[in-house]
Amino acid sequence: MLAAPLLLLVVSFSSSSGAQLPDKSQVKDTLVATNGQPFPWDRMRLPKTVFPLHYDLALHPNLTTLDFTGVVRIQLDVQEDTSTVVLHAKHMQISSVILLAPEGVRPLQVLEYPRFHQLALLSDKVLTKGRKYEVQLTFAANLSDNFHGFYKSSYRTSTGEVRILASTQFEATFARAAFPCFDEPAFKANYTIRIIREPRHIAISNMPKVKTVELPGDLLEDHFDTTVKMSTYLVAFIVSDFLSVSKTTQHGVKISVYAVPEKISQTTFALDAAVKLLDFYDDYFDIPYPLPKQDLAAIPDFQSGAMENWGLTTYRESGLLFDPDKTSPSDKLGITKVIAHELAHQWFGNLVTMEWWNDLWLNEGFAKFMEFVSVDITYPELQVDDSFLAKCFEAMEVDGLSSSHPVSTPVENPTQIQEMFDDVSYDKGACILNMLRDFLTPEAFEIGIIQYLKRYSYQNTVNSHLWESLTNICNSDNLDEGRIKEFCSKRNLNSGASKWYSGDELDVRAIMDTWTLQEGFPLVNVEVRGREVRLSQERYLKTDNPSLTEGFLWQIPLTYMTSASSTVHRFLLKTKMDILYLPEEVDWVKFNVDMSGYYMVHYEGEGWNSIIKLLQHNHTALSSNDRASLIHNVFQLVSIGKVRLDIALELSLYLSRETEIMPVTQGFGELVPLYKLMEKRDMAALENQMKDYIVDLFRGLIDRQEWSDSGSVSERRLKSYLLLFACFRNYTPCVTKATQLFNKWRDSDGKMSLPVDVTMAVFIVASRTPEGWDFLSEKYRTSLQMSVKSRLKSAMASSPLQDKLKWMMEQSLHGEVMKTQDLPDVVVAVSRNLRGYKLGWDFLRANWHTLIKKFDLGSHSIAYLVTGVTNQYSTREMLDEVKSFFSSLTEETGSEMRCIQQTYETIEDNIRWTDTNLPLLKAWLDKHNHRVAHEDL
């Protein structure tokens, strides 16, 4: 067992002096190792005096005692003379350390500084620059009981037997909890791994197994091939009883999917998708995948969605397993995108890695962006483009707050690093790359990307390396290479687009620095006067402090079309204000065509009225993305007082004729939160008026939906959404049909096959009675289909039965009936439930210290819990209650997390919105109801 004092010390790693590099003069005397000696290094980042070249790692996990022992031998490259080697280890007992030097073997003294997770190895002789040394450390630790490091996972078979496995999750700073290492992304090295196991288990790692050796005590040792040069956070190993299925790609890479034995039949789709996608990337990036194999493993306990470990990607079971008879089109799309994301990382992130976590977006923004590029080409029938805009809208939600951060932002301690894994790094990153691709043209963008990956393979990069690769693509040294040469010779013939490439006119870095080095995004104000279009830009910000919007300037690749021409016109707005001249006067102008740019647009004067008129009379003159972006922008502009609520509501009236998934779901996305605010303010009359308005708006579309699995993927996703909403809102035809189907399904003991697309609507209605809820709960316990379990769980959490909601939250914390990985989803779903929102908030407060230990400070799970539980509050009383709780925390328990600031701002914005707009909403709904009643006479 680990010594208790070490554990106590480690818990406080994010205390204040660790947030930034400490001032040497102040801190030098205060850094004391666990044995009372001075610790020789005073920074959270490791020194650059010594680099690892190769790790020889042997591990022996014991799945009965839930601990492991290990030996690591690290080959070092000494960059400067030193007598100290500083590296990382966390929650670990180090029993011996030796130095293997050219002149012989000798022991090293070990000092520990747990707050920075650091070990200092002290040599009595200087390690000389340029000479090669090795250090060998023997260590022991417990398998982690959260989701990080080398951790314990378990699953229950259909006969009720609990089986244990051990898996890894090292990103961002958790490799150090599995073996002593230089745990920063720039310390790339090769790894040769050996794992000792029992014969009833298998072991897998990044590389193929080379051989298995029999050891005394009925143990086996698997030896794995040496990896390519890579960062510590990409190392992975799993010891389990998984089974696998395999195929080989056209390029000769062996793909295997691993899962627990009873679910191996659900791996066929993931296997085929992985083969198809890896082949796509191999060709798209023009760089062969460098390993002989790629494994995809479905882990029963997994906190994030998936992890891109090189050669062994790991996933939640719901992110990989697929039953064609039980899985919805949304699930299939989701699984395909997750696999596409992790396989894109094999190039973006693994082959070329950010220098430090401040540029995490170079990994995550790219992988998120490539999900859409790759799935659009490999699985066009999944209509992935219909969900891209939603990502940009999600990013804008947090990026419109003053607590947002630049895409590239300084981070030092593990909590700050964890916080980088957010919508800004992933979704904003993807959206600004999409804007750049549209601006440069897809062909030029792809060539620049290939150039970047080839130039920096097996290295680490910063922002500017990417911009340089995208700027002078035809002036590069790589012109002799096939595709680049072909592109550049063609481009010289095609002068139409060449203005974007000529070096004197195009400075990608100057443009993109404005999008990555400052937080937020621009609002472009458009005023049309005859042929003259006056443009101005400002920061979009939800605040009552206008001074916070000053000092921001973007270089914005504007696109626009008009009533007179469907041609997309382009203009780079570099200044605060500018004027465009149209060839003729027009009825309307639409900026940000297809919303390919990461900015909002406000149409001043009569601008919005002309757009409302267009939507009411001929909405298909604009693409569905354009219509979705107009709905989004107009309601978001209400929040900052640029547009009156009645204008936005007038625009929403056209939705009664809308049929496409993006504008319809965006309409719901803007209208539903309005009554959600009222639900938590005891305003039943106005709340019901608003609910009735939304049902009436979409009634025609709802009535046309068939209760079967027919239509394209987007049509089926829309159907599922509409029927769920209709039943949720007690629309009688929907509730009647859902009740009939549930009764038949229950009478068959769940054996009758329900149409997948209507199951959520059926389950929601069933969850309203104790008997119905109990039947769903029983099916949840026994189902092996992850997508079915997910739908059952969502429906159960929407029940009005408060005792059941409490039980669900408690069970997800306990982790047996419901997995603890699902706790954030369960608690947030309960908190959005009219009958559960107080329960969710009480649960979060009561279990806060357990949750931050289980999910880790700064993690996306904690941020999702904090914002998801509180973001529909809109009263001063609730704001005071929320502030009272979070201000009682210390920095060690999360008081400095960004999500807490986001929560305060969101509630303040809700209060401002309701104070300003509730009277307007009531007046408009009264007037609208009067108009409708009049028309019906």
PDB file of C-alpha atoms in Angstrom, residues 345-456:
ATOM      1  CA  HIS A 345      -5.205  11.947 -34.454  1.00  0.00           C
ATOM      2  CA  GLN A 346      -2.813   9.222 -35.657  1.00  0.00           C
ATOM      3  CA  TRP A 347      -1.454  11.995 -37.904  1.00  0.00           C
ATOM      4  CA  PHE A 348      -2.620  15.174 -36.124  1.00  0.00           C
ATOM      5  CA  GLY A 349      -1.415  14.776 -32.583  1.00  0.00           C
ATOM      6  CA  ASN A 350       0.541  11.528 -32.754  1.00  0.00           C
ATOM      7  CA  LEU A 351       2.817  12.010 -35.774  1.00  0.00           C
ATOM      8  CA  VAL A 352       2.934  15.786 -35.294  1.00  0.00           C
ATOM      9  CA  THR A 353       2.312  16.889 -31.697  1.00  0.00           C
ATOM     10  CA  MET A 354       1.835  20.307 -30.116  1.00  0.00           C
ATOM     11  CA  GLU A 355       4.915  21.551 -28.230  1.00  0.00           C
ATOM     12  CA  TRP A 356       2.848  22.195 -25.092  1.00  0.00           C
ATOM     13  CA  TRP A 357      -0.785  22.009 -23.981  1.00  0.00           C
ATOM     14  CA  ASN A 358      -1.429  25.720 -24.745  1.00  0.00           C
ATOM     15  CA  ASP A 359      -1.718  24.649 -28.398  1.00  0.00           C
ATOM     16  CA  LEU A 360      -3.909  21.594 -27.711  1.00  0.00           C
ATOM     17  CA  TRP A 361      -6.271  22.875 -30.417  1.00  0.00           C
ATOM     18  CA  LEU A 362      -3.671  21.837 -33.037  1.00  0.00           C
ATOM     19  CA  ASN A 363      -4.579  18.273 -32.007  1.00  0.00           C
ATOM     20  CA  GLU A 364      -8.230  18.534 -31.089  1.00  0.00           C
ATOM     21  CA  GLY A 365      -9.490  21.240 -33.442  1.00  0.00           C
ATOM     22  CA  PHE A 366      -7.992  19.306 -36.354  1.00  0.00           C
ATOM     23  CA  ALA A 367      -9.353  15.932 -35.288  1.00  0.00           C
ATOM     24  CA  LYS A 368     -12.822  17.441 -34.795  1.00  0.00           C
ATOM     25  CA  PHE A 369     -12.616  19.134 -38.207  1.00  0.00           C
ATOM     26  CA  MET A 370     -11.379  15.949 -39.932  1.00  0.00           C
ATOM     27  CA  GLU A 371     -14.340  13.983 -38.498  1.00  0.00           C
ATOM     28  CA  PHE A 372     -16.544  15.952 -40.860  1.00  0.00           C
ATOM     29  CA  VAL A 373     -14.188  15.950 -43.867  1.00  0.00           C
ATOM     30  CA  SER A 374     -13.571  12.197 -43.683  1.00  0.00           C
ATOM     31  CA  VAL A 375     -17.092  10.989 -42.864  1.00  0.00           C
ATOM     32  CA  ASP A 376     -18.604  13.231 -45.556  1.00  0.00           C
ATOM     33  CA  ILE A 377     -16.450  11.433 -48.152  1.00  0.00           C
ATOM     34  CA  THR A 378     -16.413   7.870 -46.754  1.00  0.00           C
ATOM     35  CA  TYR A 379     -20.045   7.698 -45.540  1.00  0.00           C
ATOM     36  CA  PRO A 380     -21.995  10.319 -47.563  1.00  0.00           C
ATOM     37  CA  GLU A 381     -25.292   8.615 -46.618  1.00  0.00           C
ATOM     38  CA  LEU A 382     -24.763   9.664 -42.968  1.00  0.00           C
ATOM     39  CA  GLN A 383     -25.151  13.353 -44.014  1.00  0.00           C
ATOM     40  CA  VAL A 384     -22.581  14.474 -41.463  1.00  0.00           C
ATOM     41  CA  ASP A 385     -22.607  18.071 -42.732  1.00  0.00           C
ATOM     42  CA  ASP A 386     -26.058  18.448 -41.209  1.00  0.00           C
ATOM     43  CA  SER A 387     -24.443  18.476 -37.772  1.00  0.00           C
ATOM     44  CA  PHE A 388     -21.338  20.644 -38.305  1.00  0.00           C
ATOM     45  CA  LEU A 389     -22.983  24.010 -37.689  1.00  0.00           C
ATOM     46  CA  ALA A 390     -24.232  22.848 -34.293  1.00  0.00           C
ATOM     47  CA  LYS A 391     -20.569  22.555 -33.229  1.00  0.00           C
ATOM     48  CA  CYS A 392     -19.901  26.201 -34.124  1.00  0.00           C
ATOM     49  CA  PHE A 393     -23.034  27.301 -32.264  1.00  0.00           C
ATOM     50  CA  GLU A 394     -21.914  25.325 -29.185  1.00  0.00           C
ATOM     51  CA  ALA A 395     -18.494  26.966 -29.305  1.00  0.00           C
ATOM     52  CA  MET A 396     -20.057  30.436 -29.604  1.00  0.00           C
ATOM     53  CA  GLU A 397     -22.144  29.713 -26.498  1.00  0.00           C
ATOM     54  CA  VAL A 398     -19.008  29.702 -24.288  1.00  0.00           C
ATOM     55  CA  ASP A 399     -16.967  32.018 -26.519  1.00  0.00           C
ATOM     56  CA  GLY A 400     -19.549  34.793 -26.108  1.00  0.00           C
ATOM     57  CA  LEU A 401     -18.765  34.987 -22.366  1.00  0.00           C
ATOM     58  CA  SER A 402     -15.987  37.158 -20.929  1.00  0.00           C
ATOM     59  CA  SER A 403     -14.626  34.045 -19.148  1.00  0.00           C
ATOM     60  CA  SER A 404     -13.742  32.485 -22.517  1.00  0.00           C
ATOM     61  CA  HIS A 405     -10.108  32.010 -23.494  1.00  0.00           C
ATOM     62  CA  PRO A 406      -8.085  32.221 -26.697  1.00  0.00           C
ATOM     63  CA  VAL A 407      -7.813  28.989 -28.686  1.00  0.00           C
ATOM     64  CA  SER A 408      -4.099  29.118 -27.836  1.00  0.00           C
ATOM     65  CA  THR A 409      -3.718  30.131 -24.195  1.00  0.00           C
ATOM     66  CA  PRO A 410      -0.977  29.734 -21.542  1.00  0.00           C
ATOM     67  CA  VAL A 411      -1.428  26.807 -19.131  1.00  0.00           C
ATOM     68  CA  GLU A 412       0.903  25.352 -16.517  1.00  0.00           C
ATOM     69  CA  ASN A 413      -0.665  23.121 -13.884  1.00  0.00           C
ATOM     70  CA  PRO A 414      -2.633  19.894 -14.484  1.00  0.00           C
ATOM     71  CA  THR A 415      -6.018  21.497 -13.689  1.00  0.00           C
ATOM     72  CA  GLN A 416      -5.435  24.271 -16.228  1.00  0.00           C
ATOM     73  CA  ILE A 417      -4.278  21.684 -18.783  1.00  0.00           C
ATOM     74  CA  GLN A 418      -7.425  19.592 -18.202  1.00  0.00           C
ATOM     75  CA  GLU A 419      -9.571  22.710 -18.731  1.00  0.00           C
ATOM     76  CA  MET A 420      -8.158  23.095 -22.260  1.00  0.00           C
ATOM     77  CA  PHE A 421     -10.187  20.042 -23.342  1.00  0.00           C
ATOM     78  CA  ASP A 422     -13.276  22.184 -23.951  1.00  0.00           C
ATOM     79  CA  ASP A 423     -15.578  23.471 -26.690  1.00  0.00           C
ATOM     80  CA  VAL A 424     -13.086  26.213 -27.579  1.00  0.00           C
ATOM     81  CA  SER A 425     -10.198  23.831 -28.336  1.00  0.00           C
ATOM     82  CA  TYR A 426     -12.380  21.254 -30.122  1.00  0.00           C
ATOM     83  CA  ASP A 427     -15.344  23.024 -31.703  1.00  0.00           C
ATOM     84  CA  LYS A 428     -14.030  26.562 -32.225  1.00  0.00           C
ATOM     85  CA  GLY A 429     -10.773  24.992 -33.444  1.00  0.00           C
ATOM     86  CA  ALA A 430     -12.727  22.976 -36.028  1.00  0.00           C
ATOM     87  CA  CYS A 431     -14.861  25.974 -37.066  1.00  0.00           C
ATOM     88  CA  ILE A 432     -11.929  28.329 -37.680  1.00  0.00           C
ATOM     89  CA  LEU A 433     -10.195  25.587 -39.700  1.00  0.00           C
ATOM     90  CA  ASN A 434     -13.372  25.163 -41.753  1.00  0.00           C
ATOM     91  CA  MET A 435     -13.413  28.941 -42.353  1.00  0.00           C
ATOM     92  CA  LEU A 436      -9.763  28.866 -43.423  1.00  0.00           C
ATOM     93  CA  ARG A 437     -10.367  25.927 -45.760  1.00  0.00           C
ATOM     94  CA  ASP A 438     -13.268  27.764 -47.377  1.00  0.00           C
ATOM     95  CA  PHE A 439     -11.089  30.882 -47.712  1.00  0.00           C
ATOM     96  CA  LEU A 440      -8.022  29.136 -49.162  1.00  0.00           C
ATOM     97  CA  THR A 441     -10.070  26.593 -51.191  1.00  0.00           C
ATOM     98  CA  PRO A 442     -10.141  22.932 -50.077  1.00  0.00           C
ATOM     99  CA  GLU A 443      -7.363  21.983 -52.537  1.00  0.00           C
ATOM    100  CA  ALA A 444      -4.872  24.568 -51.299  1.00  0.00           C
ATOM    101  CA  PHE A 445      -5.761  23.816 -47.679  1.00  0.00           C
ATOM    102  CA  GLU A 446      -5.183  20.076 -48.146  1.00  0.00           C
ATOM    103  CA  ILE A 447      -1.789  20.632 -49.804  1.00  0.00           C
ATOM    104  CA  GLY A 448      -0.718  22.961 -46.994  1.00  0.00           C
ATOM    105  CA  ILE A 449      -1.771  20.384 -44.395  1.00  0.00           C
ATOM    106  CA  ILE A 450       0.187  17.623 -46.130  1.00  0.00           C
ATOM    107  CA  GLN A 451       3.204  19.921 -46.180  1.00  0.00           C
ATOM    108  CA  TYR A 452       2.835  20.632 -42.447  1.00  0.00           C
ATOM    109  CA  LEU A 453       2.575  16.925 -41.548  1.00  0.00           C
ATOM    110  CA  LYS A 454       5.536  15.928 -43.715  1.00  0.00           C
ATOM    111  CA  ARG A 455       7.739  18.758 -42.487  1.00  0.00           C
ATOM    112  CA  TYR A 456       7.112  18.104 -38.765  1.00  0.00           C
TER     113      TYR A 456
END
